[in-house]
Tab-separated table of C-alpha atoms in Angstrom:
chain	number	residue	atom	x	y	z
A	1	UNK	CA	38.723	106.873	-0.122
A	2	UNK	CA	38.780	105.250	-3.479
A	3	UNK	CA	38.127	106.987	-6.752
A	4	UNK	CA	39.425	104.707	-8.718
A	5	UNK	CA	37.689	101.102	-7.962
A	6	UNK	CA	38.753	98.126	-9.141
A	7	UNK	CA	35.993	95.630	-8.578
A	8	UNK	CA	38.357	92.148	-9.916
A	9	UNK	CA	41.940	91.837	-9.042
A	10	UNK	CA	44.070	92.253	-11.459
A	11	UNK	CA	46.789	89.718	-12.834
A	12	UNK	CA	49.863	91.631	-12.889
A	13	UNK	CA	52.373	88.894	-11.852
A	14	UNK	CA	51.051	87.250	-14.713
A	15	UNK	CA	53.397	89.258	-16.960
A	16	UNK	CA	56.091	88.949	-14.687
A	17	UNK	CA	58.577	87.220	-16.674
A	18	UNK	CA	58.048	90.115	-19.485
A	19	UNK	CA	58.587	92.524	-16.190
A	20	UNK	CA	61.330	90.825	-16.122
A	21	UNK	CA	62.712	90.584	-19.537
A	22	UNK	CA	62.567	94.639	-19.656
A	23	UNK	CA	63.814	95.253	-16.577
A	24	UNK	CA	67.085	93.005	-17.485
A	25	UNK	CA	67.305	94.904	-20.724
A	26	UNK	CA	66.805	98.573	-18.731
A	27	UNK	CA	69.258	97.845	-16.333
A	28	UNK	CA	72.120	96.427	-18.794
A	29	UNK	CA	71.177	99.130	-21.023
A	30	UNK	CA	71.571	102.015	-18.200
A	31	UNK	CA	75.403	100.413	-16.771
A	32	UNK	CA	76.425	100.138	-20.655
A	33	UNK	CA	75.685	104.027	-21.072
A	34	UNK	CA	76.990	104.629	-17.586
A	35	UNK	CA	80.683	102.736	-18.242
A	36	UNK	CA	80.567	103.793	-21.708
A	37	UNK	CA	79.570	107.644	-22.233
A	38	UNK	CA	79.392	108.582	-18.583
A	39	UNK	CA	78.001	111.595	-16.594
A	40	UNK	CA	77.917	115.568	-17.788
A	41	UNK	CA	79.066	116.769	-14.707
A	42	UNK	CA	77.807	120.163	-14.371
A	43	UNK	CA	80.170	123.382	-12.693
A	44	UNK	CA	79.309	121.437	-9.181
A	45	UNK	CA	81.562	118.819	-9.176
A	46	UNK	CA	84.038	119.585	-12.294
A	47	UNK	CA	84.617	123.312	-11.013
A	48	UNK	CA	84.936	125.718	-13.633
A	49	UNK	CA	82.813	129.432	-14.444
A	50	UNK	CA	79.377	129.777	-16.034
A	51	UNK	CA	77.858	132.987	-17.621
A	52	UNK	CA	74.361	133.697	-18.151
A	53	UNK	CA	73.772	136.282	-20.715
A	54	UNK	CA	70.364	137.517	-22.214
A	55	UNK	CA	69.994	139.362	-25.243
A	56	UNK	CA	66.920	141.387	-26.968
A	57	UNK	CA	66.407	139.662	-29.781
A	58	UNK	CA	67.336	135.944	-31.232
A	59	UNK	CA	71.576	135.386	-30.095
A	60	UNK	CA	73.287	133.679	-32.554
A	61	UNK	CA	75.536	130.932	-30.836
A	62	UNK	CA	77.782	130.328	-33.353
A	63	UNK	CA	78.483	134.098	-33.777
A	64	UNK	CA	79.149	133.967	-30.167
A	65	UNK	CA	80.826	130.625	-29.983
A	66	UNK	CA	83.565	132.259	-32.693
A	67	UNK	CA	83.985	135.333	-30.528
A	68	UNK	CA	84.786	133.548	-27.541
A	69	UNK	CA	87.674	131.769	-28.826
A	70	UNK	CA	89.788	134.995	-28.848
A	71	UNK	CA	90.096	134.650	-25.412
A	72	UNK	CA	92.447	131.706	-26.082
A	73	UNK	CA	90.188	129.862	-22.927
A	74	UNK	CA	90.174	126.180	-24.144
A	75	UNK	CA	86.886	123.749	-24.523
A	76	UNK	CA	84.676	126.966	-23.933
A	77	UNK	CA	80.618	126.208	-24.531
A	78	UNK	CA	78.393	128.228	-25.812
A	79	UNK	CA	74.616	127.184	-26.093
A	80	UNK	CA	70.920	128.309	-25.879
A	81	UNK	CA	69.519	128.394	-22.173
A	82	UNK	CA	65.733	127.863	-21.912
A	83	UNK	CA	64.914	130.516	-24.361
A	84	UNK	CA	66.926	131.082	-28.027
A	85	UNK	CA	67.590	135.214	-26.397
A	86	UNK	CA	69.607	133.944	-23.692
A	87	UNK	CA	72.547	131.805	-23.594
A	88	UNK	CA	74.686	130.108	-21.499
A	89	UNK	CA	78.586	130.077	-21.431
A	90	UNK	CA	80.628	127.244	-19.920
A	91	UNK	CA	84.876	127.669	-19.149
A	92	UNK	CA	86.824	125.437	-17.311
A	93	UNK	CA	88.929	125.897	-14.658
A	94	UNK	CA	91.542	128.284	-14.683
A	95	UNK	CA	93.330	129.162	-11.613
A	96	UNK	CA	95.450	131.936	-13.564
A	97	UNK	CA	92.077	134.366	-13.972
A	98	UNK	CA	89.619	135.935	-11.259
A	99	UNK	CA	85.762	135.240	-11.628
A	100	UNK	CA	85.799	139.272	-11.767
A	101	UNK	CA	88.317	139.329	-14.779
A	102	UNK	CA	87.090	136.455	-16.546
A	103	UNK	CA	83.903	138.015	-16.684
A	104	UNK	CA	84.987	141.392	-17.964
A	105	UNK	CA	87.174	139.567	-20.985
A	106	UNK	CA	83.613	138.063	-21.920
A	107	UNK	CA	81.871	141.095	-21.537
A	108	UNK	CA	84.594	143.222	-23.929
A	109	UNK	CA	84.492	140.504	-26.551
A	110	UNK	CA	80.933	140.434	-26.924
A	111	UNK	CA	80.581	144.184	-26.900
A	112	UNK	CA	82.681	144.074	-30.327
A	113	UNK	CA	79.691	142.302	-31.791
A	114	UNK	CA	77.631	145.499	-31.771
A	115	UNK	CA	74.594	143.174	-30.544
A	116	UNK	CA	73.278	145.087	-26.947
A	117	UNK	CA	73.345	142.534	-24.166
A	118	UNK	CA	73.329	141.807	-20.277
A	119	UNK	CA	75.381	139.792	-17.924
A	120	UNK	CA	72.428	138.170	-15.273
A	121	UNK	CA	74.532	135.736	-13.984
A	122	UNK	CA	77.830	134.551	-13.004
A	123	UNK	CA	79.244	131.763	-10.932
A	124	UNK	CA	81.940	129.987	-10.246
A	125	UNK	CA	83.641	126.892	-8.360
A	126	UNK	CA	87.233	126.025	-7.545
A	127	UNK	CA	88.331	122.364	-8.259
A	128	UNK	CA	88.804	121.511	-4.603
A	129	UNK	CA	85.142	122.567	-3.773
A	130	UNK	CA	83.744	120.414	-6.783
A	131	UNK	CA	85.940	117.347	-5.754
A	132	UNK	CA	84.364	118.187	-2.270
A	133	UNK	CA	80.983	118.288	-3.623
A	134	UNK	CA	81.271	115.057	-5.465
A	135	UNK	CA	82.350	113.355	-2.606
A	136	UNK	CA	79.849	114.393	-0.675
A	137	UNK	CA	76.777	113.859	-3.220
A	138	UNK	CA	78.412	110.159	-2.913
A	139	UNK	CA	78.480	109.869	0.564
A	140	UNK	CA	74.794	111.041	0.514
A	141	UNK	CA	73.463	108.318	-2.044
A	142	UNK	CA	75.479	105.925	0.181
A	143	UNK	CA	73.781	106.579	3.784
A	144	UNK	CA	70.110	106.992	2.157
A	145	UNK	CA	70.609	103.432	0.285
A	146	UNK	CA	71.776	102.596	3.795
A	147	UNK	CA	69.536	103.975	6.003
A	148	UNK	CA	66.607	102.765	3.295
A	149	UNK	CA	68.428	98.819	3.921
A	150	UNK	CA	68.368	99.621	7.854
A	151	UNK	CA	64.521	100.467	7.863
A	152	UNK	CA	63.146	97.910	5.156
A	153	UNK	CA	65.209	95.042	7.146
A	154	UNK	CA	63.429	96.147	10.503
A	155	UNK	CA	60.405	96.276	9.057
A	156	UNK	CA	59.557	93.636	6.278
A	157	UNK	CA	60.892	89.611	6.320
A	158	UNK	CA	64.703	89.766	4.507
A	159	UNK	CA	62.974	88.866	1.111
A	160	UNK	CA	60.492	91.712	1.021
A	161	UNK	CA	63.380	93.729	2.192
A	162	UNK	CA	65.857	92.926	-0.402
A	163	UNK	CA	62.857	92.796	-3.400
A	164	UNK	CA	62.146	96.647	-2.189
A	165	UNK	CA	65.976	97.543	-2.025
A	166	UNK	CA	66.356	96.058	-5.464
A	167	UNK	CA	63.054	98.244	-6.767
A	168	UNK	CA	64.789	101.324	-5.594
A	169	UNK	CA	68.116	101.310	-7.045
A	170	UNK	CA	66.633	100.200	-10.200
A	171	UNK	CA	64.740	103.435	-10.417
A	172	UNK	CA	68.213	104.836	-9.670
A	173	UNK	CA	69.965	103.197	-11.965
A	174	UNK	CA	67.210	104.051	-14.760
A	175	UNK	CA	67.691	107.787	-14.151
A	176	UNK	CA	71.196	108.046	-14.569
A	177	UNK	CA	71.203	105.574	-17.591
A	178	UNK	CA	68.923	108.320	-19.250
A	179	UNK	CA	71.637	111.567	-18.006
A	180	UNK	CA	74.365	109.312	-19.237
A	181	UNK	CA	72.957	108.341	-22.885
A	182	UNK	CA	71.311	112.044	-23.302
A	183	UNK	CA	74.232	113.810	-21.642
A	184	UNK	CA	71.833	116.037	-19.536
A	185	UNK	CA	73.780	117.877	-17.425
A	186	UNK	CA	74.228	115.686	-13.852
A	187	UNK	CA	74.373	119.011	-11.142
A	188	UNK	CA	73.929	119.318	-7.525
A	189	UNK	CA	70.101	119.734	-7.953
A	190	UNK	CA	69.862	116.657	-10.195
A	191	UNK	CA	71.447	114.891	-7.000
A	192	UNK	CA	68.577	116.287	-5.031
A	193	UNK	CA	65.962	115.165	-7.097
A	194	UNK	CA	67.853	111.054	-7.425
A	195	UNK	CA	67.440	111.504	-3.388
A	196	UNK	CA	64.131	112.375	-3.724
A	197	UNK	CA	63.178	109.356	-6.475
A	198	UNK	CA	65.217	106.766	-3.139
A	199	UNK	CA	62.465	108.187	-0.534
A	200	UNK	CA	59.508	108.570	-3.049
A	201	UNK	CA	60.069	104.925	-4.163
A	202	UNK	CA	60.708	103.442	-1.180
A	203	UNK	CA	57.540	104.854	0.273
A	204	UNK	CA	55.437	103.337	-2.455
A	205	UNK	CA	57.108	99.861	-2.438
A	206	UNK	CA	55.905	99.671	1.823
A	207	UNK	CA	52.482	100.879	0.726
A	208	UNK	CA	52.348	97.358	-1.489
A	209	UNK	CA	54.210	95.119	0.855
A	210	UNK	CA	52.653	95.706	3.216
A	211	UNK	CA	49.140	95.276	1.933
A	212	UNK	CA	50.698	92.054	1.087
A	213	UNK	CA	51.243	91.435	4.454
A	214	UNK	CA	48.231	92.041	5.266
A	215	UNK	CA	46.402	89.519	2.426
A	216	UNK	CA	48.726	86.670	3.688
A	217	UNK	CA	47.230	86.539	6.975
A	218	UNK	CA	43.141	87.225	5.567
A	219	UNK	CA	44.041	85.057	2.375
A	220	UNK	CA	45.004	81.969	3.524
A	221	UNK	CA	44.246	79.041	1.349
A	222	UNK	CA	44.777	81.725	-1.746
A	223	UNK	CA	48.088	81.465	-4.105
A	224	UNK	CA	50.866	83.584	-3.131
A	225	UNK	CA	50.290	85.056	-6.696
A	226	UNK	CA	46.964	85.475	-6.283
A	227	UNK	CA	47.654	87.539	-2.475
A	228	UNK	CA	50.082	89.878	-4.630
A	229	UNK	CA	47.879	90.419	-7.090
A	230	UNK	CA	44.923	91.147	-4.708
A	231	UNK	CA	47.232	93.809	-2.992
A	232	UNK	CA	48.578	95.594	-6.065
A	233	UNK	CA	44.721	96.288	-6.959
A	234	UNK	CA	43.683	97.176	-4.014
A	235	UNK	CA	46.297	99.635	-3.943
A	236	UNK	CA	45.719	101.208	-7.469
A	237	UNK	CA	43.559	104.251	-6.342
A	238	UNK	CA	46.021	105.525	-3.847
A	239	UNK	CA	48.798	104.609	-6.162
A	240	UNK	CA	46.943	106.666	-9.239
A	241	UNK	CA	45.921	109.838	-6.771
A	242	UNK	CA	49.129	109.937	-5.361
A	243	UNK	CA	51.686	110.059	-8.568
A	244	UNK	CA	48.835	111.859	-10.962
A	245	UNK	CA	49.396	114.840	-8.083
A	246	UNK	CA	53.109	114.414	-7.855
A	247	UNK	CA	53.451	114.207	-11.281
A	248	UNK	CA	51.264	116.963	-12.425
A	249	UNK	CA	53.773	119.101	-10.021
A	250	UNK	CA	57.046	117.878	-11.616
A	251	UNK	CA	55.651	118.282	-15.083
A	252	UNK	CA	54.390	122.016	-14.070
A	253	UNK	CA	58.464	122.936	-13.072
A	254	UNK	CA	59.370	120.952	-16.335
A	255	UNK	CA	57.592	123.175	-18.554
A	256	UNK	CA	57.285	126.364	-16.583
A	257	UNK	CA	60.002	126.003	-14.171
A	258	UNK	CA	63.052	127.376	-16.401
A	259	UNK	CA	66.078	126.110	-17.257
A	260	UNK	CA	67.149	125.998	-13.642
A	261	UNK	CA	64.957	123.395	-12.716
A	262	UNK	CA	64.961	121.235	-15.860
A	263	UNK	CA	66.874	118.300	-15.008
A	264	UNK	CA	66.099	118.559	-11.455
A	265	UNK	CA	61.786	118.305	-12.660
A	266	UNK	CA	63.081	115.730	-15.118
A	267	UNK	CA	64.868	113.589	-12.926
A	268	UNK	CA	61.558	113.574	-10.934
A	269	UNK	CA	59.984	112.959	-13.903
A	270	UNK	CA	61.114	109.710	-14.880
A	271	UNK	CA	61.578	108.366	-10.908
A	272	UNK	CA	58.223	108.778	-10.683
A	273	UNK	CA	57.199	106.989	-13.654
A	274	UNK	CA	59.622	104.091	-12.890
A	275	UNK	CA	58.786	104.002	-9.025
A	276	UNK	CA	55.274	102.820	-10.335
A	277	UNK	CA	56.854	100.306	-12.453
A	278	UNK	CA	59.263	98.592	-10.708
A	279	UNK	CA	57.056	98.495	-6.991
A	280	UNK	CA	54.890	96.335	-8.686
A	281	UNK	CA	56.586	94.904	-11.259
A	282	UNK	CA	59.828	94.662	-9.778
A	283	UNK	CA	59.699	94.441	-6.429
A	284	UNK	CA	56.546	91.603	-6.144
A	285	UNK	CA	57.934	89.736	-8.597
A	286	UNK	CA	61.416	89.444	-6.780
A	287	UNK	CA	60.312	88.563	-3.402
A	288	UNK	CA	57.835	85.798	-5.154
A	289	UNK	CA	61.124	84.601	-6.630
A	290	UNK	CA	63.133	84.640	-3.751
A	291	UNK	CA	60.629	81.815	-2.282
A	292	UNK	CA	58.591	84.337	0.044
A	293	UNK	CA	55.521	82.580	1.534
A	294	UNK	CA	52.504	82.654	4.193
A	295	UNK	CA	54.268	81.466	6.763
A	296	UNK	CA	57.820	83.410	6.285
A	297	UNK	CA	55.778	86.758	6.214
A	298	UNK	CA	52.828	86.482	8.141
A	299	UNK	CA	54.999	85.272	11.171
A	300	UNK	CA	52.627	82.816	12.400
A	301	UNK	CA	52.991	79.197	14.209
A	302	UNK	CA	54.927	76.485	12.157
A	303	UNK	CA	52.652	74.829	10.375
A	304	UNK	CA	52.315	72.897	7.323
A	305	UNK	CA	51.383	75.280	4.838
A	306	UNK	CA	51.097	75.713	1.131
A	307	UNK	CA	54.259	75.765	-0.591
A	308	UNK	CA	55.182	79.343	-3.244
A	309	UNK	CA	54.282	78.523	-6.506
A	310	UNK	CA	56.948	77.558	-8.568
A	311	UNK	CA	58.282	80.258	-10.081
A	312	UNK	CA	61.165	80.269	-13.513
């Protein structure tokens, strides 16, 4: 089914080398932010207690903020959560205190401030469980990328392999470039939704490649340029129905999901948006520059066949 019908092919790989150019820029842009501010580990992996507390009417943080510091608990935040009545209170680790008595100090301090308000939440993880979470949010990201490698290497040529593997941790790479220059909060659920971005890309780069695999062996005498770009546009109406559905989900959590699931639908958010981009103009363009043609991909006879157009 195609709602979206493209009647004349359309010449993406023509702006490959600007493709290019911004991709470069992305990705150099993303490590600098990465090296240089890093992530805002959330209460997941740095351990430490958070507080959610709602009031009735507007809270004023800095009221708050100023209260807190009685406790003499160092680099304690206090900010707005989802709504300007509730807020959200951040304490390190401190071995020294229970959850249970940490949470009554806060609860006597703020009752000096006359303003009525509830405790709805409190939670709390030990330093060894965060180091244990961290490790284990790595060791995830490692077998996906892994188990991505195994599958794309069993079933593409090498070169549409590695052009797809290259796609997908560029969309990687692009969402925590944005955590790390924004300082969004990087949490277990933000981990869950990077996962999600490795499979959801992934998926779309086969889609392409392998309607490319396809062209090569009905599109013989064409260009290799020309088989790509035949492919991409052929794939454009699944491509639009499939991330205008996805992405009308994600943005529904981003606006009504709550704070909860804010980075976690805005993680999505911008995987999605790059997984178009770089499957098409990342991906194609790397296997055409990695000298993929007819014959390596289309596994037929040895023959004399058209040579890849040169590419920069």
């Amino acid at each position: 089914m195609e709602i979206f019908r493209v009647k004349n092919d359309i010449p993406f790989l023509r702006y490959r080398k600007i493709a290019a150019f911004i991709s470069i820029i992305t990705f150099i842009l993303a490590f600098f932010f990465l090296f240089q501010k890093g992530l805002n580990y959330g209460v997941d992996f740095t351990g430490g207690t958070i507080i959610e507390i709602s009031y009735e009417e507007k809270a004023n943080v800095d009221e708050i903020r100023e209260q807190l510091t009685k406790i003499n608990l160092n680099e304690i935040q206090v900010q707005n959560f989802g709504t300007d009545k509730d807020v959200l209170i951040r304490m390190p680790l401190n071995e020294a205190i229970t959850i249970a008595e940490l949470s009554e100090l806060v609860n006597q301090e703020l009752t000096k401030l006359n303003i009525p308000f509830e405790i709805k939440r409190v939670e709390s993880v030990g330093g060894q469980v965060g180091e244990e979470l961290f490790e284990n949010g790595a060791l995830a990201i490692l077998f996906v990328c892994l188990g991505i490698i195994l599958y794309l290497s069993l079933r593409f040529e090498w070169r549409f392999a590695l052009a797809a593997v290259v796609a997908n941790m560029h969309d990687v790479i692009i969402i925590l470039g944005f955590f790390a220059f924004f300082q969004w909060e990087f949490n277990l659920t933000v981990l869950a939704a990077v996962l999600a971005v490795l499979g959801y890309s992934v998926n779309e780069s086969v889609v392409v490649f392998d309607r490319v695999r396809e062209n090569f062996k009905k599109m013989r005498r064409s260009s290799v340029i020309d088989v790509m770009n035949n492919a991409i546009t052929r794939t454009m109406s699944r491509t639009i129905m499939t991330h205008l559905s996805t992405q009308t989900v994600v943005i529904s959590m981003l606006i009504f999901g709550g704070e909860i699931l804010h980075n976690f639908s805005l993680a999505l958010t911008i995987g999605i948006l790059f997984g178009i981009y770089s499957s098409i103009m990342v991906g194609c363009p790397m296997a055409l520059w990695l000298g993929t043609n007819q014959s390596n991909l289309a596994g037929s006879t040895p023959q004399k066949k058209e040579e890849m157009e040169s590419t920069p």
